[in-house]
Amino acid sequence: MRTDVIFMDMPTLETHLKPLPKDLAQLILAFSQISMDMQSQFPKYLSGASGDRNKYGEAVAKLDKWANGHLCDSLIQTGLVRTIHSEELGEPIYHNDTSPFVVTLDPLDGSSNIVTNNSFGIIMGIYRDDLPKTGRKLTAAVYKLYGPVNTLVYSAGMGVHEFVKHYYSDGSAEFLLLNENMKLPKKGEVFGIGADPLSWNPRLMTYAKDLFRHEKMKVRYCGSFVGDFSQVLHKGGFFSYPSTSKDPDGKFRLYYECIPLGFLCEEAGGATWDGSASGNSVLDRIDNDVDARTPLYLGNKELIEKLKKAMKA
Ligand code: FDP
């Protein structure tokens, strides 16, 4: 047992994963190790665009390209993944038929934050079934947030748990438990809404003003979904990348971003909405296109209920 730890009594991620099925625990642990090791390579890939465009027509940063390649290769090497669907892959990688998991990847969420040295991360969804399926079939979700400290949050349907990368004096590092069974605080404190406000539904603008005036909430917008989600998870509140007059389906990707973080939000007692008239959670949204986008609204349950009413009014 190492003794140079302020969190000396806190369980490691490996210990915490023990109640899960062995293969699932192995995959989450492997992801944690891969994402931890990746950080030392980031400085080599900070300078600008790779020259490629992804399937959405977006410019791919050098770090996006490297992160995607490295993650896909490393996950395949675990022998636990049979298919990888990634935001940065033109086509899925079908590796074999026998490995237990299908994963979705946003290999570098928040690319525009690379040059400004602001937070970005990785989002992974884990399924036992082949896709497409609704988010209700998700087995587990995990994200890594590269910020002033590095955190990893996972849920396999038994609570939402946060770990922090702890460095030992011998230079090694591992994830130690920081927060277990996280729940959104009852009173939402922060909110952030993406896209051009001039193209928002005017009802969303009215709702946002209400968050200032009546809910007394503060604006926080990170530029990375993982960063914004982490704020809602810790402080309670509301986050959206909405449907707009320019982009009715919004910007976010249903499978790569919204289902995994929507799952964590709901597991932590929050709610999600895909903007549909039927009031769907993003976990119930049916789309046979794994690359589909969806409007996204998430946060404290009462705020989402209020929003749904406000958008109908
Ligand atoms: P990015 O394109 O920089 O990778 O969907 C990806 C995402 O970042 C989210 O992580 C982030 O919340 C959002 O887009 C930022 O979009 P804007 O630059 O339009 O604010």
Short mmCIF file of C-alpha atoms and ligand atoms in Angstrom, two decimals:
data_model
loop_
_atom_site.label_atom_id
_atom_site.label_comp_id
_atom_site.label_asym_id
_atom_site.label_seq_id
_atom_site.Cartn_x
_atom_site.Cartn_y
_atom_site.Cartn_z
CA MET A 1 0.00 0.00 0.00
CA ARG A 2 1.42 3.39 -0.99
CA THR A 3 1.38 5.97 1.76
CA ASP A 4 1.91 9.26 -0.10
CA VAL A 5 -1.76 9.81 -0.71
CA ILE A 6 -4.14 12.35 0.70
CA PHE A 7 -6.95 10.04 -0.42
CA MET A 8 -5.23 7.11 1.25
CA ASP A 9 -8.48 5.43 2.21
CA MET A 10 -10.29 6.04 -1.04
CA PRO A 11 -10.85 3.02 -3.26
CA THR A 12 -9.11 2.82 -6.60
CA LEU A 13 -11.21 2.61 -9.75
CA GLU A 14 -10.16 -1.02 -10.07
CA THR A 15 -11.54 -1.85 -6.62
CA HIS A 16 -14.72 0.10 -7.25
CA LEU A 17 -15.40 -1.80 -10.47
CA LYS A 18 -15.26 -5.20 -8.75
CA PRO A 19 -19.07 -5.65 -8.37
CA LEU A 20 -19.52 -5.30 -12.16
CA PRO A 21 -19.39 -8.19 -14.61
CA LYS A 22 -15.69 -8.95 -15.13
CA ASP A 23 -15.58 -8.08 -18.82
CA LEU A 24 -17.28 -4.71 -18.25
CA ALA A 25 -14.95 -3.86 -15.37
CA GLN A 26 -11.97 -4.76 -17.58
CA LEU A 27 -13.18 -2.50 -20.39
CA ILE A 28 -13.77 0.53 -18.15
CA LEU A 29 -10.42 -0.02 -16.47
CA ALA A 30 -8.67 -0.35 -19.84
CA PHE A 31 -10.33 2.89 -21.01
CA SER A 32 -9.12 4.63 -17.86
CA GLN A 33 -5.56 3.51 -18.46
CA ILE A 34 -5.60 4.42 -22.17
CA SER A 35 -7.06 7.86 -21.49
CA MET A 36 -4.58 8.44 -18.68
CA ASP A 37 -1.59 7.55 -20.86
CA MET A 38 -2.83 9.66 -23.79
CA GLN A 39 -2.34 12.95 -22.01
CA SER A 40 1.45 12.86 -22.19
CA GLN A 41 1.19 12.87 -26.01
CA PHE A 42 -1.14 15.91 -26.30
CA PRO A 43 1.60 18.56 -26.60
CA LYS A 44 2.78 16.96 -29.87
CA TYR A 45 -0.59 17.52 -31.54
CA LEU A 46 -1.66 20.98 -30.44
CA SER A 47 -0.98 22.91 -33.60
CA GLY A 48 -4.10 23.25 -35.66
CA ALA A 49 -5.91 21.22 -38.26
CA SER A 50 -5.01 17.84 -39.72
CA GLY A 51 -6.32 18.91 -43.13
CA ASP A 52 -9.06 16.23 -43.01
CA ARG A 53 -12.81 16.72 -42.71
CA ASN A 54 -14.96 14.23 -40.79
CA LYS A 55 -18.27 12.75 -41.95
CA TYR A 56 -20.07 15.86 -40.65
CA GLY A 57 -17.89 18.12 -42.81
CA GLU A 58 -16.09 19.51 -39.75
CA ALA A 59 -12.36 20.25 -39.84
CA VAL A 60 -10.47 17.57 -37.91
CA ALA A 61 -7.80 18.90 -35.55
CA LYS A 62 -4.47 17.05 -35.37
CA LEU A 63 -5.32 16.00 -31.82
CA ASP A 64 -8.79 14.73 -32.89
CA LYS A 65 -7.17 12.53 -35.50
CA TRP A 66 -4.47 11.18 -33.24
CA ALA A 67 -6.86 10.61 -30.30
CA ASN A 68 -9.30 8.70 -32.48
CA GLY A 69 -6.60 6.46 -33.99
CA HIS A 70 -4.95 5.80 -30.66
CA LEU A 71 -8.19 5.04 -28.82
CA CYS A 72 -9.52 2.74 -31.53
CA ASP A 73 -6.25 0.77 -31.76
CA SER A 74 -5.94 0.51 -28.00
CA LEU A 75 -9.55 -0.56 -27.46
CA ILE A 76 -9.27 -3.21 -30.17
CA GLN A 77 -6.15 -4.55 -28.45
CA THR A 78 -8.12 -5.21 -25.26
CA GLY A 79 -9.95 -8.01 -27.10
CA LEU A 80 -13.17 -6.81 -25.44
CA VAL A 81 -14.59 -4.72 -28.29
CA ARG A 82 -16.18 -6.15 -31.43
CA THR A 83 -17.37 -2.91 -33.03
CA ILE A 84 -16.37 0.73 -32.67
CA HIS A 85 -18.60 3.57 -33.84
CA SER A 86 -16.76 6.87 -33.63
CA GLU A 87 -17.63 10.44 -34.46
CA GLU A 88 -14.31 10.59 -36.31
CA LEU A 89 -14.66 7.36 -38.32
CA GLY A 90 -16.25 7.37 -41.80
CA GLU A 91 -17.38 3.78 -41.18
CA PRO A 92 -17.51 1.69 -38.00
CA ILE A 93 -14.63 -0.66 -37.24
CA TYR A 94 -15.95 -4.23 -37.19
CA HIS A 95 -13.23 -6.16 -35.42
CA ASN A 96 -14.70 -9.60 -34.72
CA ASP A 97 -17.97 -11.29 -33.78
CA THR A 98 -16.93 -12.78 -30.50
CA SER A 99 -15.88 -9.88 -28.28
CA PRO A 100 -18.59 -8.80 -25.85
CA PHE A 101 -18.93 -5.05 -26.46
CA VAL A 102 -19.91 -2.45 -29.04
CA VAL A 103 -18.68 1.03 -28.16
CA THR A 104 -19.42 4.56 -29.30
CA LEU A 105 -16.69 7.17 -29.08
CA ASP A 106 -16.41 10.89 -29.10
CA PRO A 107 -12.63 10.64 -29.03
CA LEU A 108 -12.05 14.32 -28.39
CA ASP A 109 -15.07 16.21 -27.17
CA GLY A 110 -14.54 19.96 -27.24
CA SER A 111 -11.96 20.24 -30.01
CA SER A 112 -12.26 24.01 -30.23
CA ASN A 113 -10.81 24.16 -26.71
CA ILE A 114 -7.51 22.57 -27.76
CA VAL A 115 -5.77 25.79 -28.82
CA THR A 116 -7.05 27.76 -25.83
CA ASN A 117 -6.01 25.11 -23.28
CA ASN A 118 -9.50 24.79 -21.91
CA SER A 119 -11.20 21.59 -20.85
CA PHE A 120 -11.92 18.79 -23.27
CA GLY A 121 -12.47 15.08 -22.90
CA ILE A 122 -13.48 11.69 -24.23
CA ILE A 123 -16.98 10.15 -24.13
CA MET A 124 -17.56 6.41 -24.47
CA GLY A 125 -20.87 4.53 -24.58
CA ILE A 126 -20.76 0.76 -23.98
CA TYR A 127 -23.36 -1.71 -25.31
CA ARG A 128 -23.66 -5.46 -25.41
CA ASP A 129 -26.08 -5.19 -28.35
CA ASP A 130 -25.28 -4.15 -31.88
CA LEU A 131 -26.38 -0.67 -32.89
CA PRO A 132 -28.67 1.05 -33.67
CA LYS A 133 -30.63 0.70 -30.41
CA THR A 134 -32.16 3.29 -28.11
CA GLY A 135 -30.16 4.59 -25.18
CA ARG A 136 -32.19 2.30 -22.89
CA LYS A 137 -29.95 -0.52 -24.12
CA LEU A 138 -26.78 1.20 -23.00
CA THR A 139 -24.79 -0.96 -20.58
CA ALA A 140 -22.49 1.74 -19.24
CA ALA A 141 -21.18 5.20 -19.98
CA VAL A 142 -17.89 6.76 -19.10
CA TYR A 143 -16.22 10.09 -19.72
CA LYS A 144 -12.80 11.48 -19.13
CA LEU A 145 -12.38 15.19 -18.44
CA TYR A 146 -8.96 16.74 -18.99
CA GLY A 147 -9.05 19.85 -16.83
CA PRO A 148 -6.84 21.32 -14.13
CA VAL A 149 -7.15 17.85 -12.64
CA ASN A 150 -8.18 14.78 -14.59
CA THR A 151 -11.40 13.11 -13.68
CA LEU A 152 -13.24 10.06 -14.91
CA VAL A 153 -16.94 9.50 -14.36
CA TYR A 154 -18.73 6.23 -15.01
CA SER A 155 -22.05 4.57 -14.46
CA ALA A 156 -23.09 1.02 -15.17
CA GLY A 157 -26.61 1.65 -13.92
CA MET A 158 -25.70 1.51 -10.24
CA GLY A 159 -25.02 5.16 -9.50
CA VAL A 160 -22.70 7.75 -10.98
CA HIS A 161 -19.16 7.76 -9.63
CA GLU A 162 -16.30 10.20 -10.11
CA PHE A 163 -12.60 9.44 -9.84
CA VAL A 164 -9.56 11.69 -9.89
CA LYS A 165 -6.16 10.89 -11.34
CA HIS A 166 -3.78 10.80 -8.42
CA TYR A 167 -0.02 10.97 -8.92
CA TYR A 168 2.24 9.02 -6.58
CA SER A 169 5.72 10.19 -5.65
CA ASP A 170 7.29 7.45 -7.78
CA GLY A 171 5.70 9.03 -10.89
CA SER A 172 2.95 6.44 -11.32
CA ALA A 173 -0.72 7.41 -11.28
CA GLU A 174 -4.11 5.86 -10.80
CA PHE A 175 -7.74 6.89 -10.45
CA LEU A 176 -9.04 7.21 -6.88
CA LEU A 177 -12.65 7.68 -5.86
CA LEU A 178 -13.62 11.33 -5.48
CA ASN A 179 -17.46 11.23 -5.37
CA GLU A 180 -19.71 8.19 -5.15
CA ASN A 181 -23.42 7.97 -6.07
CA MET A 182 -23.51 11.52 -7.34
CA LYS A 183 -26.84 13.32 -7.54
CA LEU A 184 -27.54 16.70 -9.10
CA PRO A 185 -27.93 19.23 -6.27
CA LYS A 186 -31.62 20.03 -5.72
CA LYS A 187 -31.32 23.71 -6.59
CA GLY A 188 -29.74 24.29 -9.99
CA GLU A 189 -26.99 26.89 -9.88
CA VAL A 190 -25.59 27.17 -13.42
CA PHE A 191 -26.78 27.06 -17.00
CA GLY A 192 -25.27 27.10 -20.47
CA ILE A 193 -26.86 27.09 -23.91
CA GLY A 194 -24.95 26.64 -27.15
CA ALA A 195 -25.55 27.83 -30.73
CA ASP A 196 -26.32 31.32 -32.03
CA PRO A 197 -28.87 32.89 -29.64
CA LEU A 198 -30.36 34.82 -32.58
CA SER A 199 -31.38 31.51 -34.14
CA TRP A 200 -32.86 30.02 -30.94
CA ASN A 201 -36.59 29.50 -30.65
CA PRO A 202 -37.74 32.79 -29.02
CA ARG A 203 -39.41 30.68 -26.31
CA LEU A 204 -36.01 29.31 -25.36
CA MET A 205 -34.75 32.88 -25.04
CA THR A 206 -37.64 33.70 -22.71
CA TYR A 207 -36.87 30.58 -20.68
CA ALA A 208 -33.17 31.54 -20.45
CA LYS A 209 -34.10 35.01 -19.21
CA ASP A 210 -36.28 33.33 -16.60
CA LEU A 211 -33.28 31.31 -15.40
CA PHE A 212 -31.54 34.63 -14.66
CA ARG A 213 -34.50 36.53 -13.29
CA HIS A 214 -36.42 33.97 -11.29
CA GLU A 215 -34.14 31.02 -10.74
CA LYS A 216 -31.17 33.34 -10.06
CA MET A 217 -28.85 30.99 -11.94
CA LYS A 218 -25.42 31.89 -13.33
CA VAL A 219 -24.24 31.41 -16.91
CA ARG A 220 -21.46 28.90 -17.47
CA TYR A 221 -20.48 27.76 -20.96
CA CYS A 222 -17.27 25.76 -21.37
CA GLY A 223 -17.14 25.00 -25.09
CA SER A 224 -16.86 21.28 -24.30
CA PHE A 225 -19.86 19.13 -23.51
CA VAL A 226 -17.90 17.13 -20.91
CA GLY A 227 -16.95 20.38 -19.14
CA ASP A 228 -20.51 21.70 -19.24
CA PHE A 229 -21.94 18.40 -18.13
CA SER A 230 -19.51 18.25 -15.20
CA GLN A 231 -20.78 21.65 -14.05
CA VAL A 232 -24.40 20.51 -14.11
CA LEU A 233 -23.49 17.28 -12.34
CA HIS A 234 -21.70 19.12 -9.52
CA LYS A 235 -23.72 22.31 -9.21
CA GLY A 236 -27.10 21.41 -10.65
CA GLY A 237 -28.68 23.39 -13.45
CA PHE A 238 -29.36 23.24 -17.13
CA PHE A 239 -27.42 22.69 -20.33
CA SER A 240 -28.57 22.67 -23.91
CA TYR A 241 -27.34 22.57 -27.46
CA PRO A 242 -30.76 23.34 -28.92
CA SER A 243 -32.65 23.02 -32.14
CA THR A 244 -32.27 26.30 -34.03
CA SER A 245 -33.77 27.87 -37.13
CA LYS A 246 -30.47 27.12 -38.93
CA ASP A 247 -29.99 23.60 -37.55
CA PRO A 248 -33.30 22.04 -36.48
CA ASP A 249 -31.50 18.86 -35.35
CA GLY A 250 -28.98 20.83 -33.30
CA LYS A 251 -25.27 20.02 -33.33
CA PHE A 252 -24.73 17.20 -30.88
CA ARG A 253 -24.54 13.58 -31.91
CA LEU A 254 -27.21 11.30 -30.42
CA TYR A 255 -25.02 8.21 -29.99
CA TYR A 256 -21.57 9.69 -29.48
CA GLU A 257 -22.48 12.44 -27.02
CA CYS A 258 -26.12 12.64 -25.95
CA ILE A 259 -26.92 9.05 -25.00
CA PRO A 260 -23.82 8.50 -22.79
CA LEU A 261 -24.02 11.83 -20.95
CA GLY A 262 -27.84 11.73 -20.95
CA PHE A 263 -27.61 8.33 -19.25
CA LEU A 264 -25.27 9.74 -16.59
CA CYS A 265 -27.58 12.72 -16.10
CA GLU A 266 -30.65 10.54 -15.57
CA GLU A 267 -28.70 8.14 -13.34
CA ALA A 268 -27.79 11.16 -11.21
CA GLY A 269 -31.46 12.08 -10.79
CA GLY A 270 -31.65 14.60 -13.64
CA ALA A 271 -33.71 14.58 -16.82
CA THR A 272 -33.09 14.92 -20.54
CA TRP A 273 -35.24 15.96 -23.48
CA ASP A 274 -34.66 15.68 -27.20
CA GLY A 275 -36.94 18.60 -28.05
CA SER A 276 -39.65 16.38 -29.55
CA ALA A 277 -43.35 17.13 -29.09
CA SER A 278 -43.72 13.71 -27.45
CA GLY A 279 -41.40 14.88 -24.68
CA ASN A 280 -38.85 12.10 -25.17
CA SER A 281 -35.81 11.61 -23.06
CA VAL A 282 -32.77 11.36 -25.35
CA LEU A 283 -32.52 7.77 -24.11
CA ASP A 284 -35.84 6.98 -25.81
CA ARG A 285 -35.05 8.71 -29.08
CA ILE A 286 -35.16 6.25 -31.94
CA ASP A 287 -32.82 6.91 -34.82
CA ASN A 288 -31.48 4.18 -37.04
CA ASP A 289 -28.62 6.39 -38.13
CA VAL A 290 -25.81 6.00 -35.60
CA ASP A 291 -24.35 9.28 -36.88
CA ALA A 292 -27.58 11.25 -36.31
CA ARG A 293 -27.71 14.56 -34.50
CA THR A 294 -30.32 15.56 -31.95
CA PRO A 295 -31.31 18.69 -30.08
CA LEU A 296 -30.35 18.24 -26.43
CA TYR A 297 -31.71 19.70 -23.20
CA LEU A 298 -30.60 18.28 -19.85
CA GLY A 299 -30.43 19.17 -16.18
CA ASN A 300 -32.51 19.18 -13.03
CA LYS A 301 -35.88 17.49 -13.52
CA GLU A 302 -37.93 20.55 -12.54
CA LEU A 303 -36.01 22.74 -14.97
CA ILE A 304 -36.60 20.32 -17.83
CA GLU A 305 -40.32 20.07 -16.99
CA LYS A 306 -40.52 23.85 -16.89
CA LEU A 307 -38.74 24.08 -20.23
CA LYS A 308 -41.12 21.62 -21.89
CA LYS A 309 -44.07 23.72 -20.77
CA ALA A 310 -42.39 26.94 -21.82
CA MET A 311 -41.67 25.60 -25.32
CA LYS A 312 -45.33 24.58 -25.79
CA ALA A 313 -46.82 27.82 -24.48
P1 FDP B 1 -16.38 20.65 -30.54
O1 FDP B 1 -17.19 20.85 -31.79
O2 FDP B 1 -15.43 21.78 -30.26
O3 FDP B 1 -15.71 19.30 -30.48
O4 FDP B 1 -20.21 18.63 -30.22
C1 FDP B 1 -18.91 18.97 -30.01
C2 FDP B 1 -18.70 20.23 -29.23
O5 FDP B 1 -17.38 20.66 -29.28
C3 FDP B 1 -19.09 20.10 -27.74
O6 FDP B 1 -18.13 19.43 -26.97
C4 FDP B 1 -19.26 21.53 -27.33
O7 FDP B 1 -20.12 21.67 -26.21
C5 FDP B 1 -19.83 22.17 -28.57
O8 FDP B 1 -19.50 21.33 -29.66
C6 FDP B 1 -19.24 23.53 -28.79
O9 FDP B 1 -19.86 24.10 -29.88
P2 FDP B 1 -19.77 25.68 -30.18
O10 FDP B 1 -18.34 25.92 -30.60
O11 FDP B 1 -20.76 25.89 -31.26
O12 FDP B 1 -20.10 26.41 -28.91
#
